[in-house]
């Protein structure tokens, strides 16, 4: 049973404060989990509690959330069994008592929820993916490597937030990671040769200013070929447009022009006709449900359409999306919803309704690797956790290498089967 829980402030990859929680069990098991933080956050995400005290960390301190763990949560959870994850997460929801987790803060709740799961795994002497996923967890996800960053994650003029490569043709996760890393390095050379910036964005991808968004796909195609791989066979593309960021008053301001949802959908249709794109995330704004329905009707048979800001890992919003057929996949971010139980519920709801799931990091990350284990535990087949560079991104990919080793002959790489057949 739980003997103690303690939270402290640490820094995330952007140099902003976040929460780390430690859990100690009676049997001596000990665990630690840290909480990530987004920049292009959805309006419907659970609330990340910040101190708003301008004299500390530009108002981004998390001391209140830490106090909530140390003063309001600990006493309620001490004595509970760490393996009773659902009861523990339910207790957190009860203490909080708000629909958006604004009383305790979703950051406080998530830190506790994940650290409890890790302690229970430790106590059961099981790797986390096995403890959460059970004996059949064996599928290694396709890494969606974000090698060119734009939008809110870069200082460039590129509107689309993430240009990802998915090495679907690789035989193993380890090989997929190698193909991705080699392409990343090739892209650096391609950019250099063209006199473009090789500075990095928040998720470790390059962040050059370009003439048009589509130029990014041309540059990446050149890089894939230069690295010795074949676009469309070995490596395919995925985008996160994060369109909420450039949507207001019913219009999308894209490449300097005002566009309707229909305009954007035509643009995507053209793009997927020209490039092997298997997945587009947040092609439209978080409030544009009708646009999403149209997008899914038109392109959902060809590609994966992923709701991030639209669903915010929230089972209720996902239910609406399933009913309306407003997408065909769910982006899964533990801190959007705030507990492990609700995250797993969202994944289950998605899978039961024929939606695929992509496990995801945030643009502000830590060395915590929980999502790598969650990707294998849920068998979701896809994970996006940034470029194959910078330790807060690579920590997750490295954890997946360890899991693949541990599974040995039982490991299976999801590969192309993770996506709808493209084109
Ligand atoms: P965020 O970006 O963590 O800044 O929200 C990631 C995403 O939009 O998928
Ligand atoms: Zn997104």
Coordinates of C-alpha atoms and ligand atoms in Angstrom, one line a residue:
X1 CA 0.0 0.0 0.0
X2 CA 1.0 3.6 -0.5
X3 CA 3.2 5.0 2.3
X4 CA 4.0 8.4 1.0
X5 CA 3.7 10.7 -2.0
X6 CA 5.7 13.9 -2.5
X7 CA 5.9 16.4 -5.3
X8 CA 8.6 18.8 -6.3
X9 CA 9.2 21.4 -9.0
X10 CA 11.6 20.5 -11.9
X11 CA 12.2 22.1 -15.3
X12 CA 10.8 20.9 -18.6
X13 CA 12.6 21.0 -22.0
X14 CA 11.6 24.7 -22.6
X15 CA 13.0 25.8 -19.2
X16 CA 9.5 26.1 -17.7
X17 CA 8.6 24.6 -14.3
X18 CA 6.7 21.4 -14.1
X19 CA 5.9 18.7 -11.5
X20 CA 7.7 15.6 -10.5
X21 CA 6.0 13.2 -8.1
X22 CA 7.5 10.4 -6.1
X23 CA 5.6 7.5 -4.6
X24 CA 6.8 5.2 -1.8
X25 CA 5.1 1.9 -1.0
X26 CA 5.1 0.0 2.2
X27 CA 7.1 -2.8 0.6
X28 CA 9.9 -0.3 -0.3
X29 CA 8.9 0.1 -3.9
X30 CA 9.7 3.6 -5.1
X31 CA 8.8 5.4 -8.3
X32 CA 8.9 8.8 -9.9
X33 CA 6.9 10.5 -12.7
X34 CA 7.1 13.9 -14.4
X35 CA 4.4 15.9 -16.1
X36 CA 4.7 17.4 -19.7
X37 CA 3.3 20.7 -20.9
X38 CA 1.9 21.8 -24.3
X39 CA 2.3 25.1 -26.2
X40 CA -0.5 24.7 -28.9
X41 CA -2.9 23.5 -26.2
X42 CA -6.5 22.8 -26.9
X43 CA -9.1 25.0 -25.2
X44 CA -10.9 21.9 -23.9
X45 CA -7.9 20.3 -22.1
X46 CA -8.0 19.7 -18.4
X47 CA -6.5 22.7 -16.6
X48 CA -2.8 22.9 -16.0
X49 CA -2.5 24.8 -12.8
X50 CA 0.1 27.6 -12.8
X51 CA 0.8 30.1 -10.0
X52 CA 0.4 33.2 -12.2
X53 CA 2.9 34.9 -9.9
X54 CA 4.9 37.2 -12.3
X55 CA 7.8 37.4 -9.9
X56 CA 8.6 33.6 -10.3
X57 CA 9.2 31.9 -13.6
X58 CA 7.2 34.5 -15.5
X59 CA 4.0 33.3 -13.8
X60 CA 4.5 29.7 -14.8
X61 CA 5.4 28.4 -11.4
X62 CA 3.6 25.2 -10.2
X63 CA 4.0 25.6 -6.4
X64 CA 0.2 25.6 -5.9
X65 CA -0.1 22.3 -7.7
X66 CA 2.7 20.9 -5.7
X67 CA 1.1 22.0 -2.5
X68 CA -2.1 20.3 -3.7
X69 CA -0.2 17.0 -4.0
X70 CA 1.6 17.4 -0.7
X71 CA -1.3 18.8 1.4
X72 CA -4.6 17.7 -0.2
X73 CA -3.8 14.4 -2.0
X74 CA -1.3 12.6 0.1
X75 CA -3.5 12.0 3.2
X76 CA -6.3 10.7 1.0
X77 CA -4.2 8.2 -0.8
X78 CA -1.9 6.9 1.9
X79 CA -3.0 3.3 2.8
X80 CA -4.6 2.6 -0.6
X81 CA -3.2 -0.2 -2.8
X82 CA -1.1 1.2 -5.6
X83 CA -2.5 -1.5 -7.9
X84 CA -6.0 -0.1 -7.5
X85 CA -5.4 2.4 -10.2
X86 CA -9.0 3.0 -11.1
X87 CA -10.0 3.6 -7.4
X88 CA -7.0 5.9 -6.9
X89 CA -7.8 7.9 -10.0
X90 CA -11.4 8.1 -9.0
X91 CA -10.4 9.4 -5.6
X92 CA -8.3 12.1 -7.3
X93 CA -11.4 13.1 -9.3
X94 CA -13.5 13.2 -6.2
X95 CA -11.0 15.4 -4.3
X96 CA -10.9 17.7 -7.3
X97 CA -14.6 17.8 -7.9
X98 CA -14.5 20.0 -11.0
X99 CA -15.2 19.0 -14.6
X100 CA -11.9 20.6 -15.8
X101 CA -9.7 19.5 -12.9
X102 CA -9.1 23.2 -12.0
X103 CA -9.2 22.6 -8.2
X104 CA -6.2 20.3 -7.8
X105 CA -4.8 21.0 -11.3
X106 CA -4.5 18.3 -14.0
X107 CA -0.7 18.5 -13.6
X108 CA -0.9 17.6 -9.9
X109 CA -3.3 14.8 -10.6
X110 CA -1.4 13.3 -13.5
X111 CA 1.9 13.3 -11.7
X112 CA 0.3 11.3 -8.9
X113 CA -1.6 9.0 -11.2
X114 CA 1.5 8.0 -13.3
X115 CA 3.8 7.7 -10.3
X116 CA 1.3 5.4 -8.6
X117 CA 1.2 3.2 -11.7
X118 CA 5.0 3.1 -11.9
X119 CA 5.2 2.2 -8.2
X120 CA 2.6 -0.6 -8.6
X121 CA 4.6 -2.0 -11.6
X122 CA 7.8 -1.8 -9.5
X123 CA 6.1 -3.6 -6.6
X124 CA 4.8 -6.4 -9.0
X125 CA 8.3 -6.6 -10.4
X126 CA 7.0 -6.0 -13.9
X127 CA 8.1 -3.6 -16.6
X128 CA 5.5 -0.8 -16.9
X129 CA 4.3 -1.8 -20.4
X130 CA 3.7 -5.4 -19.1
X131 CA 2.0 -4.2 -15.8
X132 CA -0.4 -1.9 -17.8
X133 CA -0.8 -4.0 -21.0
X134 CA -0.8 -7.5 -19.6
X135 CA 0.8 -10.6 -21.1
X136 CA -0.1 -9.9 -24.7
X137 CA 1.5 -6.5 -24.9
X138 CA 4.1 -7.0 -27.7
X139 CA 3.6 -4.5 -30.5
X140 CA 6.2 -1.8 -31.0
X141 CA 4.8 1.4 -32.4
X142 CA 5.8 3.2 -35.5
X143 CA 7.8 6.2 -34.5
X144 CA 6.3 9.4 -36.1
X145 CA 9.5 11.4 -36.2
X146 CA 8.9 15.2 -36.3
X147 CA 11.9 16.3 -38.3
X148 CA 10.6 19.7 -39.5
X149 CA 8.9 22.0 -37.0
X150 CA 6.6 25.0 -37.7
X151 CA 3.6 26.8 -36.2
X152 CA 3.7 27.5 -32.5
X153 CA 6.9 25.4 -32.1
X154 CA 9.1 27.4 -34.3
X155 CA 10.0 31.0 -35.2
X156 CA 9.7 30.4 -38.9
X157 CA 6.9 31.3 -41.4
X158 CA 5.8 27.7 -41.8
X159 CA 2.1 27.3 -40.8
X160 CA 1.9 23.6 -40.4
X161 CA 3.2 22.6 -37.0
X162 CA 4.7 19.2 -37.6
X163 CA 6.2 17.3 -40.6
X164 CA 6.7 13.8 -39.5
X165 CA 8.3 10.8 -41.1
X166 CA 7.1 7.2 -40.4
X167 CA 9.6 4.5 -41.3
X168 CA 6.8 1.9 -41.9
X169 CA 8.9 -0.3 -44.1
X170 CA 11.5 -1.1 -41.4
X171 CA 11.5 -4.7 -40.0
X172 CA 11.9 -3.6 -36.4
X173 CA 11.5 -0.6 -34.2
X174 CA 15.3 -0.3 -33.9
X175 CA 15.7 -0.2 -37.6
X176 CA 12.9 2.3 -38.0
X177 CA 14.7 4.6 -35.6
X178 CA 17.9 4.2 -37.5
X179 CA 16.2 5.0 -40.8
X180 CA 14.6 8.0 -39.2
X181 CA 17.8 9.3 -37.6
X182 CA 19.7 8.9 -40.9
X183 CA 17.0 10.8 -42.8
X184 CA 17.1 13.5 -40.1
X185 CA 20.8 13.9 -40.6
X186 CA 20.3 13.9 -44.4
X187 CA 17.7 16.7 -44.0
X188 CA 20.3 18.8 -42.2
X189 CA 22.6 18.5 -45.1
X190 CA 19.9 19.3 -47.6
X191 CA 18.9 22.4 -45.7
X192 CA 22.6 23.5 -45.3
X193 CA 23.2 23.1 -49.0
X194 CA 20.2 25.3 -49.8
X195 CA 21.3 28.0 -47.4
X196 CA 18.4 27.3 -45.1
X197 CA 18.5 27.5 -41.3
X198 CA 19.4 24.3 -39.4
X199 CA 18.2 25.7 -36.1
X200 CA 15.8 23.6 -34.2
X201 CA 12.2 23.9 -33.0
X202 CA 10.7 22.9 -29.7
X203 CA 10.4 19.2 -30.6
X204 CA 13.9 18.9 -32.1
X205 CA 13.0 19.1 -35.8
X206 CA 14.6 21.7 -38.1
X207 CA 12.8 25.0 -38.3
X208 CA 13.7 26.8 -41.6
X209 CA 11.6 29.5 -43.1
X210 CA 10.2 28.3 -46.5
X211 CA 8.5 29.7 -49.5
X212 CA 5.4 27.4 -49.0
X213 CA 4.4 24.7 -46.5
X214 CA 4.5 22.1 -49.3
X215 CA 8.2 22.9 -49.8
X216 CA 8.9 21.0 -46.5
X217 CA 7.6 17.8 -48.1
X218 CA 9.9 18.3 -51.1
X219 CA 12.9 18.9 -48.8
X220 CA 12.1 15.8 -46.8
X221 CA 11.6 13.7 -49.9
X222 CA 15.1 14.8 -51.0
X223 CA 16.5 13.8 -47.6
X224 CA 14.8 10.4 -47.6
X225 CA 16.3 9.6 -51.0
X226 CA 19.7 11.0 -50.1
X227 CA 19.7 8.7 -47.0
X228 CA 19.0 5.8 -49.4
X229 CA 15.4 5.1 -48.7
X230 CA 12.3 5.2 -50.9
X231 CA 9.5 7.6 -50.0
X232 CA 6.1 5.8 -50.1
X233 CA 7.6 2.4 -49.5
X234 CA 10.2 2.7 -46.7
X235 CA 9.1 5.9 -45.2
X236 CA 5.8 7.7 -45.4
X237 CA 4.7 11.1 -44.2
X238 CA 2.3 12.4 -41.4
X239 CA 1.4 16.0 -40.6
X240 CA 0.1 17.8 -37.6
X241 CA -1.4 21.0 -38.9
X242 CA -2.5 22.2 -35.5
X243 CA -5.1 24.4 -37.4
X244 CA -6.7 25.7 -34.3
X245 CA -3.7 28.0 -34.0
X246 CA -4.4 29.9 -37.3
X247 CA -8.2 29.8 -37.1
X248 CA -10.4 32.6 -36.0
X249 CA -13.8 34.0 -36.7
X250 CA -14.6 31.0 -39.0
X251 CA -11.6 31.4 -41.3
X252 CA -8.2 29.9 -41.6
X253 CA -5.3 32.2 -42.2
X254 CA -2.9 30.0 -44.1
X255 CA 0.1 31.1 -46.2
X256 CA -1.1 34.6 -45.7
X257 CA -4.5 34.0 -47.2
X258 CA -8.0 33.6 -45.7
X259 CA -9.3 30.1 -46.3
X260 CA -12.5 28.2 -45.6
X261 CA -12.7 24.7 -44.3
X262 CA -13.5 23.6 -47.9
X263 CA -10.4 25.4 -49.1
X264 CA -8.2 23.6 -46.5
X265 CA -9.7 20.2 -47.4
X266 CA -9.0 20.8 -51.1
X267 CA -5.5 21.7 -50.2
X268 CA -5.0 18.5 -48.2
X269 CA -6.6 16.4 -51.0
X270 CA -4.0 17.9 -53.4
X271 CA -1.2 17.3 -50.9
X272 CA -2.0 13.6 -50.4
X273 CA -2.3 13.2 -54.2
X274 CA 1.3 14.3 -54.5
X275 CA 3.0 12.8 -51.4
X276 CA 2.6 9.5 -49.5
X277 CA 0.9 11.1 -46.5
X278 CA -0.8 8.5 -44.2
X279 CA -2.0 10.7 -41.4
X280 CA -3.1 14.3 -40.9
X281 CA -3.7 15.6 -37.3
X282 CA -5.9 18.6 -36.5
X283 CA -6.4 19.6 -40.2
X284 CA -9.2 22.0 -38.9
X285 CA -9.9 23.9 -35.8
X286 CA -11.1 22.4 -32.5
X287 CA -14.6 24.0 -32.9
X288 CA -15.1 23.3 -36.6
X289 CA -17.0 20.0 -36.1
X290 CA -18.8 20.3 -39.5
X291 CA -15.5 20.8 -41.3
X292 CA -14.1 17.7 -39.6
X293 CA -17.2 15.7 -40.7
X294 CA -16.7 16.9 -44.3
X295 CA -12.9 16.2 -44.1
X296 CA -13.6 12.7 -42.8
X297 CA -16.2 12.0 -45.5
X298 CA -13.9 13.2 -48.2
X299 CA -10.5 11.9 -47.2
X300 CA -11.1 9.5 -44.3
X301 CA -11.1 6.5 -46.7
X302 CA -7.6 7.4 -47.8
X303 CA -5.8 8.6 -44.7
X304 CA -5.9 8.7 -41.0
X305 CA -7.5 11.9 -39.7
X306 CA -6.4 12.5 -36.1
X307 CA -8.2 14.6 -33.5
X308 CA -5.8 16.3 -31.0
X309 CA -7.3 19.6 -30.0
X310 CA -10.6 18.4 -31.2
X311 CA -10.8 15.4 -28.7
X312 CA -8.2 16.4 -26.0
X313 CA -8.1 12.7 -25.0
X314 CA -11.5 13.3 -23.4
X315 CA -13.9 10.3 -23.7
X316 CA -16.9 12.6 -23.9
X317 CA -15.6 14.7 -26.8
X318 CA -14.3 11.5 -28.5
X319 CA -17.8 10.0 -28.1
X320 CA -19.2 13.0 -30.0
X321 CA -16.5 12.5 -32.7
X322 CA -17.4 8.9 -33.1
X323 CA -21.1 9.6 -33.4
X324 CA -20.5 12.3 -35.9
X325 CA -17.7 10.5 -37.7
X326 CA -15.7 13.7 -37.4
X327 CA -12.3 11.9 -37.6
X328 CA -11.0 8.3 -37.6
X329 CA -8.2 8.5 -35.0
X330 CA -7.4 9.8 -31.6
X331 CA -4.2 11.6 -30.4
X332 CA -3.5 10.4 -26.9
X333 CA -1.9 12.9 -24.5
X334 CA -2.0 11.9 -20.8
X335 CA -1.9 15.5 -19.5
X336 CA -4.8 16.6 -21.6
X337 CA -7.1 14.5 -19.5
X338 CA -5.1 14.2 -16.3
X339 CA -5.3 10.6 -15.1
X340 CA -4.0 7.2 -16.4
X341 CA -7.5 5.6 -16.1
X342 CA -9.2 8.2 -18.2
X343 CA -6.4 8.0 -20.8
X344 CA -6.9 4.2 -21.0
X345 CA -10.7 4.7 -21.2
X346 CA -10.2 7.1 -24.1
X347 CA -8.0 4.5 -26.0
X348 CA -10.5 1.7 -25.3
X349 CA -13.4 3.8 -26.6
X350 CA -11.4 4.7 -29.7
X351 CA -10.4 1.1 -30.4
X352 CA -13.9 -0.2 -29.9
X353 CA -15.2 2.2 -32.4
X354 CA -12.6 1.5 -35.1
X355 CA -10.6 4.6 -34.4
X356 CA -6.8 4.3 -34.4
X357 CA -4.7 5.8 -31.6
X358 CA -1.4 7.7 -31.7
X359 CA 0.4 8.0 -28.3
X360 CA 1.9 11.5 -28.0
X361 CA 4.3 13.6 -26.0
X362 CA 3.9 17.4 -25.5
X363 CA 6.1 20.1 -26.9
X364 CA 7.3 20.8 -23.4
X365 CA 8.7 17.4 -22.2
X366 CA 10.9 15.9 -19.5
X367 CA 13.0 12.7 -19.2
X368 CA 10.0 10.8 -18.2
X369 CA 9.3 7.8 -20.5
X370 CA 5.9 6.6 -19.4
X371 CA 4.3 7.2 -22.8
X372 CA 6.7 4.7 -24.5
X373 CA 5.4 2.0 -22.2
X374 CA 1.8 3.1 -22.8
X375 CA 2.3 2.8 -26.5
X376 CA 3.2 -0.8 -26.1
X377 CA 0.7 -1.5 -23.3
X378 CA -2.2 -0.3 -25.5
X379 CA -0.8 -1.9 -28.7
X380 CA -1.8 1.4 -30.5
X381 CA 0.9 1.0 -33.1
X382 CA 1.9 4.6 -33.3
X383 CA 3.9 7.1 -31.2
X384 CA 4.9 10.7 -31.8
X385 CA 7.6 12.0 -29.5
X386 CA 9.5 14.4 -31.7
X387 CA 12.7 14.3 -33.6
X388 CA 15.4 11.6 -33.2
X389 CA 17.4 14.1 -31.3
X390 CA 17.4 16.0 -28.0
X391 CA 17.2 13.8 -24.9
X392 CA 13.6 14.7 -23.8
X393 CA 12.5 13.3 -27.2
X394 CA 15.0 10.5 -27.5
X395 CA 14.3 9.3 -24.0
X396 CA 11.1 7.8 -25.2
X397 CA 12.5 6.2 -28.4
X398 CA 15.4 4.8 -26.3
X399 CA 12.9 3.3 -23.8
X400 CA 11.2 1.6 -26.8
X401 CA 14.5 0.1 -27.8
X402 CA 14.8 -1.4 -24.3
X403 CA 11.3 -2.7 -24.5
X404 CA 12.0 -4.3 -27.9
X405 CA 15.1 -5.9 -26.5
X406 CA 13.2 -7.2 -23.5
X407 CA 10.4 -8.7 -25.6
X408 CA 13.0 -10.4 -27.7
X409 CA 11.4 -12.8 -30.2
X410 CA 7.9 -11.8 -29.1
X411 CA 8.3 -8.2 -30.3
X412 CA 6.5 -7.2 -33.4
X413 CA 6.9 -3.9 -35.1
X414 CA 3.6 -2.4 -36.2
X415 CA 4.9 -1.1 -39.5
X416 CA 2.6 -0.2 -42.3
X417 CA -0.3 -2.1 -40.6
X418 CA -0.5 0.8 -38.1
X419 CA -2.2 2.9 -40.8
X420 CA -5.0 2.7 -43.3
X421 CA -3.5 1.7 -46.6
X422 CA -2.5 5.0 -48.2
X423 CA -3.8 6.1 -51.6
Ligands
LIG1 P1 1.7 20.8 -27.9 O1 1.9 20.3 -29.4 O2 2.3 19.9 -27.0 O3 2.4 22.2 -28.0 O4 0.2 21.0 -27.8 C1 1.8 18.9 -29.8 C2 0.6 18.7 -30.7 O5 -0.1 19.7 -31.1 O6 0.4 17.6 -31.0
LIG2 ZN1 -1.4 18.2 -32.3

